[in-house]
Amino acid sequence: MTQKTKIIFSHGEKGGVGKSLIASVLIDSAINKFGADQVLVVEGDPGIRDVADRYRGHVRGEAIPLNRPDPMAAQDAVSHLFDRVTAHAAQVVVVNLPSAAGETLDPLAPDLIAPAAEAMGIEIGVTFAVGPGVESARAAQRSQESGLVSITYPTSHRLAVLNAHLGTPSRFAWRREDNAWEGHESTLPPLLERVASKMRSIPGPLSVIAESDDLQIVERIILWKWLKEANEIGRFFFDGEVLE
């Protein structure tokens, strides 16, 4: 039996909350699970292609402007996205959303993206990168009420990822009692900045970088440990693990 194509949107409040890094973790996990030929990466902002550039030559990549403020242009971009998903026939599609997705793509989720995915037999998953501020929690709630998060069924297909590199998750506004998130949670662990800086400068899958001679032995060990923890995000979507 052929498995359904799964599109996972790496969503978040604005820039700098970890969307690209979460997308990279998902891509690495999908490569390890299904093989590089079954993975497609889509950059939602053609002007910022950091994830696509990282995986160039390893997995197929597309750049589709999903940050168009004009409603008709945004609809056209969504149509283009599904066209490319169909053309590539990948098992996993990871979409690294632009910072403006909350204003441009979320409004199209219930009436365009959801019915198109259902008609094509495509499963939708969403990670929402959460930072320490209250606006980050509110943005996730807005998407859950009427955006991309709202169209993920069952709710096990939605994962809030608290970026510990930005602060201690227990102190995030997200942890307040009025949090109405209906999905699951995970944590993107912090990574030593020296190692993170080197990782950003070296192209290729994260698991390949962890074996690179460009890193010192101790740095490779640190990166491998970080990857093992971060890959909980991929296991959630690809191995069906329920995160508490």
PDB file of C-alpha atoms in Angstrom:
ATOM      1  CA  MET A   1       0.000   0.000   0.000  1.00  0.00           C
ATOM      2  CA  THR A   2       1.397   3.366  -1.033  1.00  0.00           C
ATOM      3  CA  GLN A   3       1.895   5.713   1.889  1.00  0.00           C
ATOM      4  CA  LYS A   4       0.339   9.172   1.710  1.00  0.00           C
ATOM      5  CA  THR A   5       2.483  12.180   0.982  1.00  0.00           C
ATOM      6  CA  LYS A   6       3.009  14.201   4.144  1.00  0.00           C
ATOM      7  CA  ILE A   7       3.544  17.966   4.011  1.00  0.00           C
ATOM      8  CA  ILE A   8       5.012  19.430   7.176  1.00  0.00           C
ATOM      9  CA  PHE A   9       4.983  23.206   7.529  1.00  0.00           C
ATOM     10  CA  SER A  10       7.689  24.708   9.743  1.00  0.00           C
ATOM     11  CA  HIS A  11       5.721  27.639  11.131  1.00  0.00           C
ATOM     12  CA  GLY A  12       6.419  30.304  13.738  1.00  0.00           C
ATOM     13  CA  GLU A  13       5.730  33.848  14.860  1.00  0.00           C
ATOM     14  CA  LYS A  14       8.299  35.869  12.878  1.00  0.00           C
ATOM     15  CA  GLY A  15      11.956  35.466  11.946  1.00  0.00           C
ATOM     16  CA  GLY A  16      14.514  34.277  14.466  1.00  0.00           C
ATOM     17  CA  VAL A  17      12.388  31.736  16.347  1.00  0.00           C
ATOM     18  CA  GLY A  18      14.038  28.664  14.829  1.00  0.00           C
ATOM     19  CA  LYS A  19      11.832  27.740  11.850  1.00  0.00           C
ATOM     20  CA  SER A  20      14.770  27.007   9.539  1.00  0.00           C
ATOM     21  CA  LEU A  21      16.589  24.887  12.102  1.00  0.00           C
ATOM     22  CA  ILE A  22      13.443  22.899  12.863  1.00  0.00           C
ATOM     23  CA  ALA A  23      12.931  22.389   9.126  1.00  0.00           C
ATOM     24  CA  SER A  24      16.509  21.090   8.867  1.00  0.00           C
ATOM     25  CA  VAL A  25      15.934  18.642  11.728  1.00  0.00           C
ATOM     26  CA  LEU A  26      12.791  17.389   9.985  1.00  0.00           C
ATOM     27  CA  ILE A  27      14.612  16.967   6.681  1.00  0.00           C
ATOM     28  CA  ASP A  28      17.457  15.040   8.303  1.00  0.00           C
ATOM     29  CA  SER A  29      14.965  12.753  10.039  1.00  0.00           C
ATOM     30  CA  ALA A  30      13.037  12.195   6.812  1.00  0.00           C
ATOM     31  CA  ILE A  31      16.229  11.355   4.897  1.00  0.00           C
ATOM     32  CA  ASN A  32      17.201   8.795   7.525  1.00  0.00           C
ATOM     33  CA  LYS A  33      13.707   7.297   7.550  1.00  0.00           C
ATOM     34  CA  PHE A  34      12.715   7.307   3.874  1.00  0.00           C
ATOM     35  CA  GLY A  35      15.825   8.102   1.828  1.00  0.00           C
ATOM     36  CA  ALA A  36      16.896  11.373   0.216  1.00  0.00           C
ATOM     37  CA  ASP A  37      14.993  10.665  -3.010  1.00  0.00           C
ATOM     38  CA  GLN A  38      11.703  10.714  -1.073  1.00  0.00           C
ATOM     39  CA  VAL A  39      12.200  14.160   0.442  1.00  0.00           C
ATOM     40  CA  LEU A  40      11.387  17.590  -0.993  1.00  0.00           C
ATOM     41  CA  VAL A  41      12.242  20.894   0.677  1.00  0.00           C
ATOM     42  CA  VAL A  42      10.268  24.026  -0.181  1.00  0.00           C
ATOM     43  CA  GLU A  43      11.529  27.478   0.737  1.00  0.00           C
ATOM     44  CA  GLY A  44       8.613  29.844   1.304  1.00  0.00           C
ATOM     45  CA  ASP A  45      10.789  32.932   0.818  1.00  0.00           C
ATOM     46  CA  PRO A  46      12.935  32.684  -2.343  1.00  0.00           C
ATOM     47  CA  GLY A  47      15.107  35.524  -1.043  1.00  0.00           C
ATOM     48  CA  ILE A  48      16.172  33.492   1.991  1.00  0.00           C
ATOM     49  CA  ARG A  49      17.118  30.008   0.871  1.00  0.00           C
ATOM     50  CA  ASP A  50      19.210  28.877   3.824  1.00  0.00           C
ATOM     51  CA  VAL A  51      17.573  25.456   4.173  1.00  0.00           C
ATOM     52  CA  ALA A  52      17.412  24.734   0.443  1.00  0.00           C
ATOM     53  CA  ASP A  53      21.044  25.800   0.061  1.00  0.00           C
ATOM     54  CA  ARG A  54      22.079  23.536   2.929  1.00  0.00           C
ATOM     55  CA  TYR A  55      20.543  20.477   1.273  1.00  0.00           C
ATOM     56  CA  ARG A  56      21.412  21.345  -2.313  1.00  0.00           C
ATOM     57  CA  GLY A  57      22.686  18.197  -4.008  1.00  0.00           C
ATOM     58  CA  HIS A  58      21.219  16.001  -1.271  1.00  0.00           C
ATOM     59  CA  VAL A  59      17.459  16.415  -1.690  1.00  0.00           C
ATOM     60  CA  ARG A  60      15.246  18.104  -4.241  1.00  0.00           C
ATOM     61  CA  GLY A  61      14.362  21.707  -3.555  1.00  0.00           C
ATOM     62  CA  GLU A  62      11.893  24.367  -4.682  1.00  0.00           C
ATOM     63  CA  ALA A  63      11.529  28.067  -3.868  1.00  0.00           C
ATOM     64  CA  ILE A  64       7.931  29.316  -3.863  1.00  0.00           C
ATOM     65  CA  PRO A  65       7.020  32.817  -2.606  1.00  0.00           C
ATOM     66  CA  LEU A  66       4.485  32.005   0.108  1.00  0.00           C
ATOM     67  CA  ASN A  67       4.770  35.506   1.592  1.00  0.00           C
ATOM     68  CA  ARG A  68       2.769  37.406  -1.014  1.00  0.00           C
ATOM     69  CA  PRO A  69       0.479  39.971   0.648  1.00  0.00           C
ATOM     70  CA  ASP A  70      -1.911  40.194  -2.302  1.00  0.00           C
ATOM     71  CA  PRO A  71      -4.663  37.552  -1.796  1.00  0.00           C
ATOM     72  CA  MET A  72      -4.742  36.490  -5.456  1.00  0.00           C
ATOM     73  CA  ALA A  73      -0.970  36.170  -5.584  1.00  0.00           C
ATOM     74  CA  ALA A  74      -1.060  34.129  -2.373  1.00  0.00           C
ATOM     75  CA  GLN A  75      -3.634  31.790  -3.885  1.00  0.00           C
ATOM     76  CA  ASP A  76      -1.444  31.394  -6.946  1.00  0.00           C
ATOM     77  CA  ALA A  77       1.511  30.522  -4.704  1.00  0.00           C
ATOM     78  CA  VAL A  78      -0.515  27.828  -2.937  1.00  0.00           C
ATOM     79  CA  SER A  79      -1.549  26.411  -6.310  1.00  0.00           C
ATOM     80  CA  HIS A  80       2.110  26.351  -7.349  1.00  0.00           C
ATOM     81  CA  LEU A  81       3.027  24.577  -4.108  1.00  0.00           C
ATOM     82  CA  PHE A  82       0.587  21.728  -4.731  1.00  0.00           C
ATOM     83  CA  ASP A  83       1.652  21.524  -8.383  1.00  0.00           C
ATOM     84  CA  ARG A  84       5.267  20.994  -7.335  1.00  0.00           C
ATOM     85  CA  VAL A  85       4.322  18.501  -4.636  1.00  0.00           C
ATOM     86  CA  THR A  86       2.459  16.473  -7.261  1.00  0.00           C
ATOM     87  CA  ALA A  87       5.283  16.742  -9.778  1.00  0.00           C
ATOM     88  CA  HIS A  88       7.962  15.552  -7.360  1.00  0.00           C
ATOM     89  CA  ALA A  89       5.834  12.786  -5.787  1.00  0.00           C
ATOM     90  CA  ALA A  90       7.986  12.828  -2.663  1.00  0.00           C
ATOM     91  CA  GLN A  91       6.858  10.994   0.440  1.00  0.00           C
ATOM     92  CA  VAL A  92       7.773  13.902   2.718  1.00  0.00           C
ATOM     93  CA  VAL A  93       7.629  17.605   1.867  1.00  0.00           C
ATOM     94  CA  VAL A  94       9.082  20.050   4.386  1.00  0.00           C
ATOM     95  CA  VAL A  95       7.994  23.655   3.868  1.00  0.00           C
ATOM     96  CA  ASN A  96      10.135  26.301   5.558  1.00  0.00           C
ATOM     97  CA  LEU A  97       7.591  29.086   5.926  1.00  0.00           C
ATOM     98  CA  PRO A  98       8.457  32.779   5.579  1.00  0.00           C
ATOM     99  CA  SER A  99       8.138  35.183   8.492  1.00  0.00           C
ATOM    100  CA  ALA A 100       4.933  36.652   7.030  1.00  0.00           C
ATOM    101  CA  ALA A 101       3.089  33.316   6.798  1.00  0.00           C
ATOM    102  CA  GLY A 102       0.795  34.257   9.667  1.00  0.00           C
ATOM    103  CA  GLU A 103      -0.627  37.094   7.567  1.00  0.00           C
ATOM    104  CA  THR A 104      -0.430  35.566   4.078  1.00  0.00           C
ATOM    105  CA  LEU A 105      -0.802  31.779   4.324  1.00  0.00           C
ATOM    106  CA  ASP A 106      -2.776  31.150   7.517  1.00  0.00           C
ATOM    107  CA  PRO A 107      -5.900  32.857   6.099  1.00  0.00           C
ATOM    108  CA  LEU A 108      -5.901  30.428   3.144  1.00  0.00           C
ATOM    109  CA  ALA A 109      -5.608  27.302   5.285  1.00  0.00           C
ATOM    110  CA  PRO A 110      -9.271  26.397   6.001  1.00  0.00           C
ATOM    111  CA  ASP A 111     -10.831  27.134   2.620  1.00  0.00           C
ATOM    112  CA  LEU A 112      -8.010  26.381   0.177  1.00  0.00           C
ATOM    113  CA  ILE A 113      -5.127  24.367   1.625  1.00  0.00           C
ATOM    114  CA  ALA A 114      -7.238  21.936   3.654  1.00  0.00           C
ATOM    115  CA  PRO A 115      -9.686  20.938   0.883  1.00  0.00           C
ATOM    116  CA  ALA A 116      -6.873  20.688  -1.674  1.00  0.00           C
ATOM    117  CA  ALA A 117      -4.876  18.387   0.609  1.00  0.00           C
ATOM    118  CA  GLU A 118      -7.923  16.252   1.330  1.00  0.00           C
ATOM    119  CA  ALA A 119      -8.801  15.913  -2.354  1.00  0.00           C
ATOM    120  CA  MET A 120      -5.208  14.889  -3.161  1.00  0.00           C
ATOM    121  CA  GLY A 121      -4.877  12.487  -0.242  1.00  0.00           C
ATOM    122  CA  ILE A 122      -2.104  14.532   1.376  1.00  0.00           C
ATOM    123  CA  GLU A 123      -1.538  14.628   5.123  1.00  0.00           C
ATOM    124  CA  ILE A 124      -0.775  17.991   6.727  1.00  0.00           C
ATOM    125  CA  GLY A 125       1.511  18.412   9.733  1.00  0.00           C
ATOM    126  CA  VAL A 126       2.681  21.617  11.403  1.00  0.00           C
ATOM    127  CA  THR A 127       5.498  22.483  13.755  1.00  0.00           C
ATOM    128  CA  PHE A 128       5.154  25.862  15.431  1.00  0.00           C
ATOM    129  CA  ALA A 129       8.403  27.363  16.709  1.00  0.00           C
ATOM    130  CA  VAL A 130       7.773  29.020  20.059  1.00  0.00           C
ATOM    131  CA  GLY A 131       9.952  31.760  21.509  1.00  0.00           C
ATOM    132  CA  PRO A 132       9.872  33.222  25.026  1.00  0.00           C
ATOM    133  CA  GLY A 133       7.548  36.180  24.402  1.00  0.00           C
ATOM    134  CA  VAL A 134       3.810  36.395  24.809  1.00  0.00           C
ATOM    135  CA  GLU A 135       3.310  37.267  21.128  1.00  0.00           C
ATOM    136  CA  SER A 136       4.820  33.937  20.121  1.00  0.00           C
ATOM    137  CA  ALA A 137       2.213  32.092  22.204  1.00  0.00           C
ATOM    138  CA  ARG A 138      -0.545  34.269  20.797  1.00  0.00           C
ATOM    139  CA  ALA A 139       0.592  33.648  17.217  1.00  0.00           C
ATOM    140  CA  ALA A 140       0.413  29.883  17.783  1.00  0.00           C
ATOM    141  CA  GLN A 141      -3.077  30.278  19.217  1.00  0.00           C
ATOM    142  CA  ARG A 142      -4.215  32.337  16.225  1.00  0.00           C
ATOM    143  CA  SER A 143      -2.952  29.691  13.832  1.00  0.00           C
ATOM    144  CA  GLN A 144      -4.707  27.015  15.861  1.00  0.00           C
ATOM    145  CA  GLU A 145      -7.978  28.939  15.761  1.00  0.00           C
ATOM    146  CA  SER A 146      -8.103  29.688  12.034  1.00  0.00           C
ATOM    147  CA  GLY A 147      -4.742  29.033  10.331  1.00  0.00           C
ATOM    148  CA  LEU A 148      -2.487  26.182   9.287  1.00  0.00           C
ATOM    149  CA  VAL A 149      -2.488  24.597  12.724  1.00  0.00           C
ATOM    150  CA  SER A 150      -6.304  24.458  12.655  1.00  0.00           C
ATOM    151  CA  ILE A 151      -6.359  22.137   9.625  1.00  0.00           C
ATOM    152  CA  THR A 152      -4.118  19.448  11.098  1.00  0.00           C
ATOM    153  CA  TYR A 153      -6.227  16.434  12.014  1.00  0.00           C
ATOM    154  CA  PRO A 154      -5.883  14.617  14.241  1.00  0.00           C
ATOM    155  CA  THR A 155      -4.309  17.094  16.638  1.00  0.00           C
ATOM    156  CA  SER A 156      -1.362  14.705  16.954  1.00  0.00           C
ATOM    157  CA  HIS A 157      -0.167  16.197  13.652  1.00  0.00           C
ATOM    158  CA  ARG A 158       0.588  19.528  15.336  1.00  0.00           C
ATOM    159  CA  LEU A 159       3.710  20.052  17.402  1.00  0.00           C
ATOM    160  CA  ALA A 160       4.738  23.157  19.335  1.00  0.00           C
ATOM    161  CA  VAL A 161       8.540  23.341  19.544  1.00  0.00           C
ATOM    162  CA  LEU A 162       9.920  25.466  22.358  1.00  0.00           C
ATOM    163  CA  ASN A 163      13.280  26.860  21.299  1.00  0.00           C
ATOM    164  CA  ALA A 164      15.507  26.512  24.354  1.00  0.00           C
ATOM    165  CA  HIS A 165      18.285  28.384  22.567  1.00  0.00           C
ATOM    166  CA  LEU A 166      16.217  31.543  23.156  1.00  0.00           C
ATOM    167  CA  GLY A 167      15.730  30.986  26.871  1.00  0.00           C
ATOM    168  CA  THR A 168      14.561  28.581  29.548  1.00  0.00           C
ATOM    169  CA  PRO A 169      11.261  27.036  28.322  1.00  0.00           C
ATOM    170  CA  SER A 170       9.791  26.940  31.835  1.00  0.00           C
ATOM    171  CA  ARG A 171       9.903  30.741  31.807  1.00  0.00           C
ATOM    172  CA  PHE A 172       8.253  31.172  28.397  1.00  0.00           C
ATOM    173  CA  ALA A 173       4.896  32.933  28.266  1.00  0.00           C
ATOM    174  CA  TRP A 174       3.769  29.686  26.614  1.00  0.00           C
ATOM    175  CA  ARG A 175       3.813  27.996  30.022  1.00  0.00           C
ATOM    176  CA  ARG A 176       1.099  30.216  31.448  1.00  0.00           C
ATOM    177  CA  GLU A 177      -2.091  28.564  32.581  1.00  0.00           C
ATOM    178  CA  ASP A 178      -4.242  30.103  29.834  1.00  0.00           C
ATOM    179  CA  ASN A 179      -2.390  28.183  27.120  1.00  0.00           C
ATOM    180  CA  ALA A 180      -5.058  26.488  24.982  1.00  0.00           C
ATOM    181  CA  TRP A 181      -2.745  24.455  22.707  1.00  0.00           C
ATOM    182  CA  GLU A 182      -4.439  21.198  21.674  1.00  0.00           C
ATOM    183  CA  GLY A 183      -1.455  19.432  20.120  1.00  0.00           C
ATOM    184  CA  HIS A 184       1.803  18.106  21.546  1.00  0.00           C
ATOM    185  CA  GLU A 185       4.980  19.853  22.643  1.00  0.00           C
ATOM    186  CA  SER A 186       8.688  19.269  22.200  1.00  0.00           C
ATOM    187  CA  THR A 187      11.842  21.254  22.920  1.00  0.00           C
ATOM    188  CA  LEU A 188      14.571  22.277  20.517  1.00  0.00           C
ATOM    189  CA  PRO A 189      17.595  21.896  22.799  1.00  0.00           C
ATOM    190  CA  PRO A 190      20.220  24.630  23.112  1.00  0.00           C
ATOM    191  CA  LEU A 191      23.490  24.140  21.237  1.00  0.00           C
ATOM    192  CA  LEU A 192      26.878  25.563  22.167  1.00  0.00           C
ATOM    193  CA  GLU A 193      27.178  28.747  20.085  1.00  0.00           C
ATOM    194  CA  ARG A 194      30.637  27.875  18.746  1.00  0.00           C
ATOM    195  CA  VAL A 195      29.281  24.591  17.407  1.00  0.00           C
ATOM    196  CA  ALA A 196      26.091  26.227  16.133  1.00  0.00           C
ATOM    197  CA  SER A 197      28.126  28.844  14.250  1.00  0.00           C
ATOM    198  CA  LYS A 198      30.246  26.200  12.547  1.00  0.00           C
ATOM    199  CA  MET A 199      27.152  24.154  11.725  1.00  0.00           C
ATOM    200  CA  ARG A 200      25.546  27.147  10.016  1.00  0.00           C
ATOM    201  CA  SER A 201      28.649  27.697   7.868  1.00  0.00           C
ATOM    202  CA  ILE A 202      28.937  24.099   6.624  1.00  0.00           C
ATOM    203  CA  PRO A 203      26.481  22.907   3.934  1.00  0.00           C
ATOM    204  CA  GLY A 204      24.925  19.460   3.953  1.00  0.00           C
ATOM    205  CA  PRO A 205      22.681  17.358   6.194  1.00  0.00           C
ATOM    206  CA  LEU A 206      23.190  17.918   9.895  1.00  0.00           C
ATOM    207  CA  SER A 207      24.128  14.282  10.428  1.00  0.00           C
ATOM    208  CA  VAL A 208      26.884  14.634   7.820  1.00  0.00           C
ATOM    209  CA  ILE A 209      28.188  17.814   9.454  1.00  0.00           C
ATOM    210  CA  ALA A 210      28.410  15.922  12.738  1.00  0.00           C
ATOM    211  CA  GLU A 211      31.088  13.739  11.114  1.00  0.00           C
ATOM    212  CA  SER A 212      32.931  16.587   9.396  1.00  0.00           C
ATOM    213  CA  ASP A 213      36.628  17.188   9.977  1.00  0.00           C
ATOM    214  CA  ASP A 214      35.752  20.901  10.091  1.00  0.00           C
ATOM    215  CA  LEU A 215      34.618  20.233  13.647  1.00  0.00           C
ATOM    216  CA  GLN A 216      36.913  19.264  16.471  1.00  0.00           C
ATOM    217  CA  ILE A 217      36.298  15.895  18.124  1.00  0.00           C
ATOM    218  CA  VAL A 218      34.612  17.451  21.147  1.00  0.00           C
ATOM    219  CA  GLU A 219      32.461  19.629  18.871  1.00  0.00           C
ATOM    220  CA  ARG A 220      31.360  16.552  16.908  1.00  0.00           C
ATOM    221  CA  ILE A 221      30.366  14.813  20.131  1.00  0.00           C
ATOM    222  CA  ILE A 222      28.404  17.878  21.234  1.00  0.00           C
ATOM    223  CA  LEU A 223      26.622  18.090  17.878  1.00  0.00           C
ATOM    224  CA  TRP A 224      25.771  14.364  17.850  1.00  0.00           C
ATOM    225  CA  LYS A 225      24.286  14.646  21.332  1.00  0.00           C
ATOM    226  CA  TRP A 226      22.258  17.681  20.264  1.00  0.00           C
ATOM    227  CA  LEU A 227      21.014  15.884  17.136  1.00  0.00           C
ATOM    228  CA  LYS A 228      19.921  12.868  19.149  1.00  0.00           C
ATOM    229  CA  GLU A 229      17.773  15.122  21.319  1.00  0.00           C
ATOM    230  CA  ALA A 230      16.522  17.346  18.480  1.00  0.00           C
ATOM    231  CA  ASN A 231      15.497  14.339  16.379  1.00  0.00           C
ATOM    232  CA  GLU A 232      12.640  13.776  18.795  1.00  0.00           C
ATOM    233  CA  ILE A 233      10.847  16.229  16.502  1.00  0.00           C
ATOM    234  CA  GLY A 234      11.315  13.977  13.488  1.00  0.00           C
ATOM    235  CA  ARG A 235      10.398  10.827  15.414  1.00  0.00           C
ATOM    236  CA  PHE A 236       7.115  12.455  16.382  1.00  0.00           C
ATOM    237  CA  PHE A 237       6.077  12.814  12.734  1.00  0.00           C
ATOM    238  CA  PHE A 238       7.752   9.811  11.142  1.00  0.00           C
ATOM    239  CA  ASP A 239       7.699   7.152  13.865  1.00  0.00           C
ATOM    240  CA  GLY A 240       4.412   8.069  15.502  1.00  0.00           C
ATOM    241  CA  GLU A 241       5.906   8.729  18.926  1.00  0.00           C
ATOM    242  CA  VAL A 242       3.639  10.608  21.315  1.00  0.00           C
ATOM    243  CA  LEU A 243       5.556  13.271  23.203  1.00  0.00           C
ATOM    244  CA  GLU A 244       4.594  14.146  26.749  1.00  0.00           C
TER     245      GLU A 244
END
